Amino acid sequence: MKGKIIFISIIFLIGISAFAIADNFNVRYRVAVDEGWNLLQGFGAYSLISNFISGGGDIVNSDVVAIFAYLPNEKKYTRIYPNPQVKFDDKELLNSSFWVYLKKSGWIEYNVESEWAYADGRKMVAGWNLIGITKDMLRVKVGDWKGDCKIQKIAGYQRGWNVIDSGVDERTLADQEQDLGRGIIVKVSSDCTLRRIIYNPPEIPN
């Protein structure tokens, strides 16, 4: 498959858009979602009881049917809403994306703490990992934020999988802010850490 992974393009998600809005120390996502399953960055990190959905969109708490997380160390899904199957520290799911089943399509708005909305420093385990499209990926090629990871595949979901398995390092996941907030799955060959490369010019000599 050729071309960039742009989540409002014909490659991945036609007609899907999202906006990330800074709000004090939070990042607020406004994402266009489908009826059924959606992958959303950071959505499961808070209880719905705490009014996780911020309002202003078409989707309200009662439209959320189920939320599942993926535990990469155990290579299995676990339900976190309703009736959580396990107890876990939210830090284990730092910058994860979550499967969210919705009763209807429309716009959804929710907040994520800013420290959980960045890929830089995220630890990955061999195999598949669920992560989100975050601000530090904006207009940056995969090869410049992958750190020491060897990324084998990247996949996005909209009523079915769309898998990228060639030229991964040269792909750009987000060309504009409306691409942020979507979830993807990433397959790595071994345990590793995502790390953004910062390009700085040489220091001026004394």
mmCIF file of C-alpha atoms in Angstrom:
data_model
loop_
_atom_site.group_PDB
_atom_site.id
_atom_site.type_symbol
_atom_site.label_atom_id
_atom_site.label_comp_id
_atom_site.label_asym_id
_atom_site.label_seq_id
_atom_site.Cartn_x
_atom_site.Cartn_y
_atom_site.Cartn_z
ATOM 1 C CA MET A 1 0.000 0.000 0.000
ATOM 2 C CA LYS A 2 1.411 3.393 -0.979
ATOM 3 C CA GLY A 3 0.971 6.896 0.294
ATOM 4 C CA LYS A 4 0.606 8.444 3.676
ATOM 5 C CA ILE A 5 -1.620 7.227 6.455
ATOM 6 C CA ILE A 6 -3.907 10.227 6.794
ATOM 7 C CA PHE A 7 -6.987 9.533 8.803
ATOM 8 C CA ILE A 8 -9.204 11.770 6.718
ATOM 9 C CA SER A 9 -7.878 10.380 3.432
ATOM 10 C CA ILE A 10 -9.007 7.564 1.181
ATOM 11 C CA ILE A 11 -6.278 5.336 2.616
ATOM 12 C CA PHE A 12 -7.776 5.023 6.063
ATOM 13 C CA LEU A 13 -10.839 6.906 7.089
ATOM 14 C CA ILE A 14 -12.941 8.757 4.562
ATOM 15 C CA GLY A 15 -14.859 11.582 6.154
ATOM 16 C CA ILE A 16 -13.408 11.027 9.628
ATOM 17 C CA SER A 17 -12.016 14.041 11.439
ATOM 18 C CA ALA A 18 -10.896 14.973 14.921
ATOM 19 C CA PHE A 19 -9.679 18.051 16.711
ATOM 20 C CA ALA A 20 -7.360 18.298 19.719
ATOM 21 C CA ILE A 21 -7.896 21.406 21.815
ATOM 22 C CA ALA A 22 -5.598 22.392 24.683
ATOM 23 C CA ASP A 23 -7.618 23.111 27.839
ATOM 24 C CA ASN A 24 -5.453 24.074 30.819
ATOM 25 C CA PHE A 25 -3.481 20.891 31.516
ATOM 26 C CA ASN A 26 -5.794 18.685 29.472
ATOM 27 C CA VAL A 27 -6.104 17.793 25.831
ATOM 28 C CA ARG A 28 -9.673 17.752 24.579
ATOM 29 C CA TYR A 29 -10.431 15.589 21.586
ATOM 30 C CA ARG A 30 -13.382 16.095 19.296
ATOM 31 C CA VAL A 31 -13.587 13.027 17.114
ATOM 32 C CA ALA A 32 -16.059 11.872 14.477
ATOM 33 C CA VAL A 33 -17.039 8.293 15.369
ATOM 34 C CA ASP A 34 -19.103 5.468 13.911
ATOM 35 C CA GLU A 35 -21.889 3.372 15.328
ATOM 36 C CA GLY A 36 -20.176 0.213 16.575
ATOM 37 C CA TRP A 37 -16.495 -0.206 17.384
ATOM 38 C CA ASN A 38 -14.049 2.719 17.413
ATOM 39 C CA LEU A 39 -10.404 3.012 18.479
ATOM 40 C CA LEU A 40 -9.935 6.168 20.553
ATOM 41 C CA GLN A 41 -6.769 7.466 22.182
ATOM 42 C CA GLY A 42 -6.886 7.638 25.981
ATOM 43 C CA PHE A 43 -10.646 7.138 26.213
ATOM 44 C CA GLY A 44 -10.635 4.301 28.728
ATOM 45 C CA ALA A 45 -8.239 5.936 31.137
ATOM 46 C CA TYR A 46 -11.031 7.454 33.204
ATOM 47 C CA SER A 47 -14.295 6.156 34.571
ATOM 48 C CA LEU A 48 -17.446 7.282 32.800
ATOM 49 C CA ILE A 49 -18.785 7.985 36.274
ATOM 50 C CA SER A 50 -16.364 10.915 36.460
ATOM 51 C CA ASN A 51 -18.107 12.471 33.449
ATOM 52 C CA PHE A 52 -15.336 11.486 31.092
ATOM 53 C CA ILE A 53 -17.282 12.675 28.070
ATOM 54 C CA SER A 54 -17.045 16.438 28.260
ATOM 55 C CA GLY A 55 -20.236 17.254 26.413
ATOM 56 C CA GLY A 56 -20.760 19.451 23.409
ATOM 57 C CA GLY A 57 -20.709 16.541 20.969
ATOM 58 C CA ASP A 58 -23.421 14.221 19.729
ATOM 59 C CA ILE A 59 -22.362 11.291 21.915
ATOM 60 C CA VAL A 60 -23.276 11.151 25.604
ATOM 61 C CA ASN A 61 -22.368 8.665 28.328
ATOM 62 C CA SER A 62 -25.452 6.551 27.726
ATOM 63 C CA ASP A 63 -24.337 5.973 24.118
ATOM 64 C CA VAL A 64 -21.238 4.106 25.313
ATOM 65 C CA VAL A 65 -21.993 0.388 25.424
ATOM 66 C CA ALA A 66 -18.575 -1.072 26.217
ATOM 67 C CA ILE A 67 -14.889 -0.195 26.515
ATOM 68 C CA PHE A 68 -12.063 -2.707 26.175
ATOM 69 C CA ALA A 69 -8.326 -2.330 26.722
ATOM 70 C CA TYR A 70 -5.583 -4.528 25.325
ATOM 71 C CA LEU A 71 -2.944 -5.820 27.737
ATOM 72 C CA PRO A 72 0.119 -6.384 25.528
ATOM 73 C CA ASN A 73 2.103 -8.259 28.168
ATOM 74 C CA GLU A 74 -0.714 -10.787 28.466
ATOM 75 C CA LYS A 75 -1.759 -10.487 24.825
ATOM 76 C CA LYS A 76 -5.448 -10.302 25.633
ATOM 77 C CA TYR A 77 -8.360 -7.887 25.879
ATOM 78 C CA THR A 78 -9.918 -6.910 29.160
ATOM 79 C CA ARG A 79 -13.244 -5.163 29.683
ATOM 80 C CA ILE A 80 -13.005 -1.945 31.630
ATOM 81 C CA TYR A 81 -16.605 -0.775 31.152
ATOM 82 C CA PRO A 82 -19.091 -1.902 32.265
ATOM 83 C CA ASN A 83 -18.156 -4.267 35.105
ATOM 84 C CA PRO A 84 -14.355 -4.143 34.870
ATOM 85 C CA GLN A 85 -12.818 -7.602 34.606
ATOM 86 C CA VAL A 86 -9.538 -6.666 36.277
ATOM 87 C CA LYS A 87 -8.091 -3.904 38.402
ATOM 88 C CA PHE A 88 -5.087 -2.152 36.970
ATOM 89 C CA ASP A 89 -3.073 1.013 37.401
ATOM 90 C CA ASP A 90 -3.924 3.530 34.703
ATOM 91 C CA LYS A 91 -0.193 4.102 34.200
ATOM 92 C CA GLU A 92 -0.006 0.682 32.579
ATOM 93 C CA LEU A 93 -2.147 2.075 29.772
ATOM 94 C CA LEU A 94 -0.312 5.346 29.301
ATOM 95 C CA ASN A 95 -1.172 6.674 25.846
ATOM 96 C CA SER A 96 -3.100 3.552 24.884
ATOM 97 C CA SER A 97 -6.022 3.536 22.532
ATOM 98 C CA PHE A 98 -9.183 1.752 23.598
ATOM 99 C CA TRP A 99 -11.949 -0.103 21.826
ATOM 100 C CA VAL A 100 -15.165 1.825 22.396
ATOM 101 C CA TYR A 101 -18.540 0.484 21.235
ATOM 102 C CA LEU A 102 -21.078 3.249 20.564
ATOM 103 C CA LYS A 103 -24.804 3.111 19.905
ATOM 104 C CA LYS A 104 -24.643 5.765 17.191
ATOM 105 C CA SER A 105 -22.334 7.781 14.994
ATOM 106 C CA GLY A 106 -21.559 11.465 15.393
ATOM 107 C CA TRP A 107 -19.093 13.677 17.240
ATOM 108 C CA ILE A 108 -17.661 12.687 20.598
ATOM 109 C CA GLU A 109 -15.771 15.024 22.927
ATOM 110 C CA TYR A 110 -13.590 13.959 25.844
ATOM 111 C CA ASN A 111 -10.533 15.058 27.792
ATOM 112 C CA VAL A 112 -7.188 13.340 28.278
ATOM 113 C CA GLU A 113 -4.528 14.548 30.692
ATOM 114 C CA SER A 114 -1.709 16.121 28.716
ATOM 115 C CA GLU A 115 0.875 13.751 30.202
ATOM 116 C CA TRP A 116 -1.118 10.859 28.723
ATOM 117 C CA ALA A 117 -1.452 12.398 25.280
ATOM 118 C CA TYR A 118 2.102 11.953 24.059
ATOM 119 C CA ALA A 119 3.871 8.978 22.530
ATOM 120 C CA ASP A 120 7.392 10.034 23.495
ATOM 121 C CA GLY A 121 8.808 7.629 26.077
ATOM 122 C CA ARG A 122 6.030 5.054 25.743
ATOM 123 C CA LYS A 123 7.256 1.532 26.319
ATOM 124 C CA MET A 124 6.193 -1.125 23.820
ATOM 125 C CA VAL A 125 6.288 -4.900 24.105
ATOM 126 C CA ALA A 126 7.021 -7.394 21.340
ATOM 127 C CA GLY A 127 3.914 -7.930 19.236
ATOM 128 C CA TRP A 128 0.874 -5.695 18.893
ATOM 129 C CA ASN A 129 0.373 -2.527 20.961
ATOM 130 C CA LEU A 130 -2.600 -0.137 20.936
ATOM 131 C CA ILE A 131 -1.512 3.492 20.828
ATOM 132 C CA GLY A 132 -3.065 6.792 19.824
ATOM 133 C CA ILE A 133 -2.329 9.501 17.297
ATOM 134 C CA THR A 134 -0.995 12.261 19.548
ATOM 135 C CA LYS A 135 0.302 15.779 19.133
ATOM 136 C CA ASP A 136 3.980 14.786 19.110
ATOM 137 C CA MET A 137 3.291 12.753 15.943
ATOM 138 C CA LEU A 138 1.900 15.759 14.100
ATOM 139 C CA ARG A 139 3.663 16.206 10.730
ATOM 140 C CA VAL A 140 6.393 13.800 11.843
ATOM 141 C CA LYS A 141 7.386 10.639 10.004
ATOM 142 C CA VAL A 142 7.153 7.362 11.910
ATOM 143 C CA GLY A 143 10.917 6.962 11.636
ATOM 144 C CA ASP A 144 11.387 10.168 13.658
ATOM 145 C CA TRP A 145 9.309 9.061 16.675
ATOM 146 C CA LYS A 146 9.791 5.285 16.699
ATOM 147 C CA GLY A 147 12.840 5.450 19.008
ATOM 148 C CA ASP A 148 14.610 2.097 19.178
ATOM 149 C CA CYS A 149 11.535 0.222 17.966
ATOM 150 C CA LYS A 150 11.506 -1.829 14.787
ATOM 151 C CA ILE A 151 7.943 -1.309 13.635
ATOM 152 C CA GLN A 152 6.719 -4.117 11.417
ATOM 153 C CA LYS A 153 3.111 -3.092 10.828
ATOM 154 C CA ILE A 154 0.650 -0.317 11.601
ATOM 155 C CA ALA A 155 -3.105 -0.739 11.266
ATOM 156 C CA GLY A 156 -6.130 1.502 11.556
ATOM 157 C CA TYR A 157 -9.752 0.473 11.902
ATOM 158 C CA GLN A 158 -13.028 1.700 10.436
ATOM 159 C CA ARG A 159 -15.546 -1.108 10.010
ATOM 160 C CA GLY A 160 -12.545 -3.261 9.151
ATOM 161 C CA TRP A 161 -8.738 -3.286 9.272
ATOM 162 C CA ASN A 162 -6.427 -1.354 6.990
ATOM 163 C CA VAL A 163 -2.855 -2.615 7.422
ATOM 164 C CA ILE A 164 0.398 -0.889 6.429
ATOM 165 C CA ASP A 165 3.316 -3.313 6.262
ATOM 166 C CA SER A 166 5.813 -1.673 3.910
ATOM 167 C CA GLY A 167 7.725 1.613 4.008
ATOM 168 C CA VAL A 168 6.428 2.183 7.527
ATOM 169 C CA ASP A 169 9.229 4.524 8.651
ATOM 170 C CA GLU A 170 8.437 6.994 5.868
ATOM 171 C CA ARG A 171 4.735 7.251 6.682
ATOM 172 C CA THR A 172 3.147 10.239 8.377
ATOM 173 C CA LEU A 173 0.183 9.461 10.619
ATOM 174 C CA ALA A 174 -1.017 13.021 11.169
ATOM 175 C CA ASP A 175 -0.668 15.857 8.660
ATOM 176 C CA GLN A 176 -3.021 18.176 10.541
ATOM 177 C CA GLU A 177 -4.582 18.480 13.989
ATOM 178 C CA GLN A 178 -7.882 16.995 12.888
ATOM 179 C CA ASP A 179 -6.036 13.647 12.538
ATOM 180 C CA LEU A 180 -5.354 13.514 16.292
ATOM 181 C CA GLY A 181 -7.269 11.379 18.782
ATOM 182 C CA ARG A 182 -7.724 8.296 16.630
ATOM 183 C CA GLY A 183 -6.293 4.968 17.747
ATOM 184 C CA ILE A 184 -4.015 2.625 15.842
ATOM 185 C CA ILE A 185 -2.311 -0.688 16.521
ATOM 186 C CA VAL A 186 1.433 -1.076 16.072
ATOM 187 C CA LYS A 187 3.402 -4.319 15.816
ATOM 188 C CA VAL A 188 7.036 -4.247 16.979
ATOM 189 C CA SER A 189 9.634 -7.002 16.743
ATOM 190 C CA SER A 190 10.885 -6.720 20.350
ATOM 191 C CA ASP A 191 10.440 -4.723 23.553
ATOM 192 C CA CYS A 192 11.370 -1.104 22.914
ATOM 193 C CA THR A 193 10.575 2.550 23.650
ATOM 194 C CA LEU A 194 9.066 5.186 21.383
ATOM 195 C CA ARG A 195 11.212 8.307 21.324
ATOM 196 C CA ARG A 196 10.865 11.498 19.306
ATOM 197 C CA ILE A 197 14.001 12.625 17.477
ATOM 198 C CA ILE A 198 14.676 16.326 17.937
ATOM 199 C CA TYR A 199 16.855 17.931 15.295
ATOM 200 C CA ASN A 200 18.993 20.794 16.604
ATOM 201 C CA PRO A 201 21.828 22.600 14.795
ATOM 202 C CA PRO A 202 25.396 22.296 16.151
ATOM 203 C CA GLU A 203 26.311 24.499 19.094
ATOM 204 C CA ILE A 204 28.278 27.677 18.406
ATOM 205 C CA PRO A 205 31.912 27.280 19.528
ATOM 206 C CA ASN A 206 33.332 29.385 22.369
#
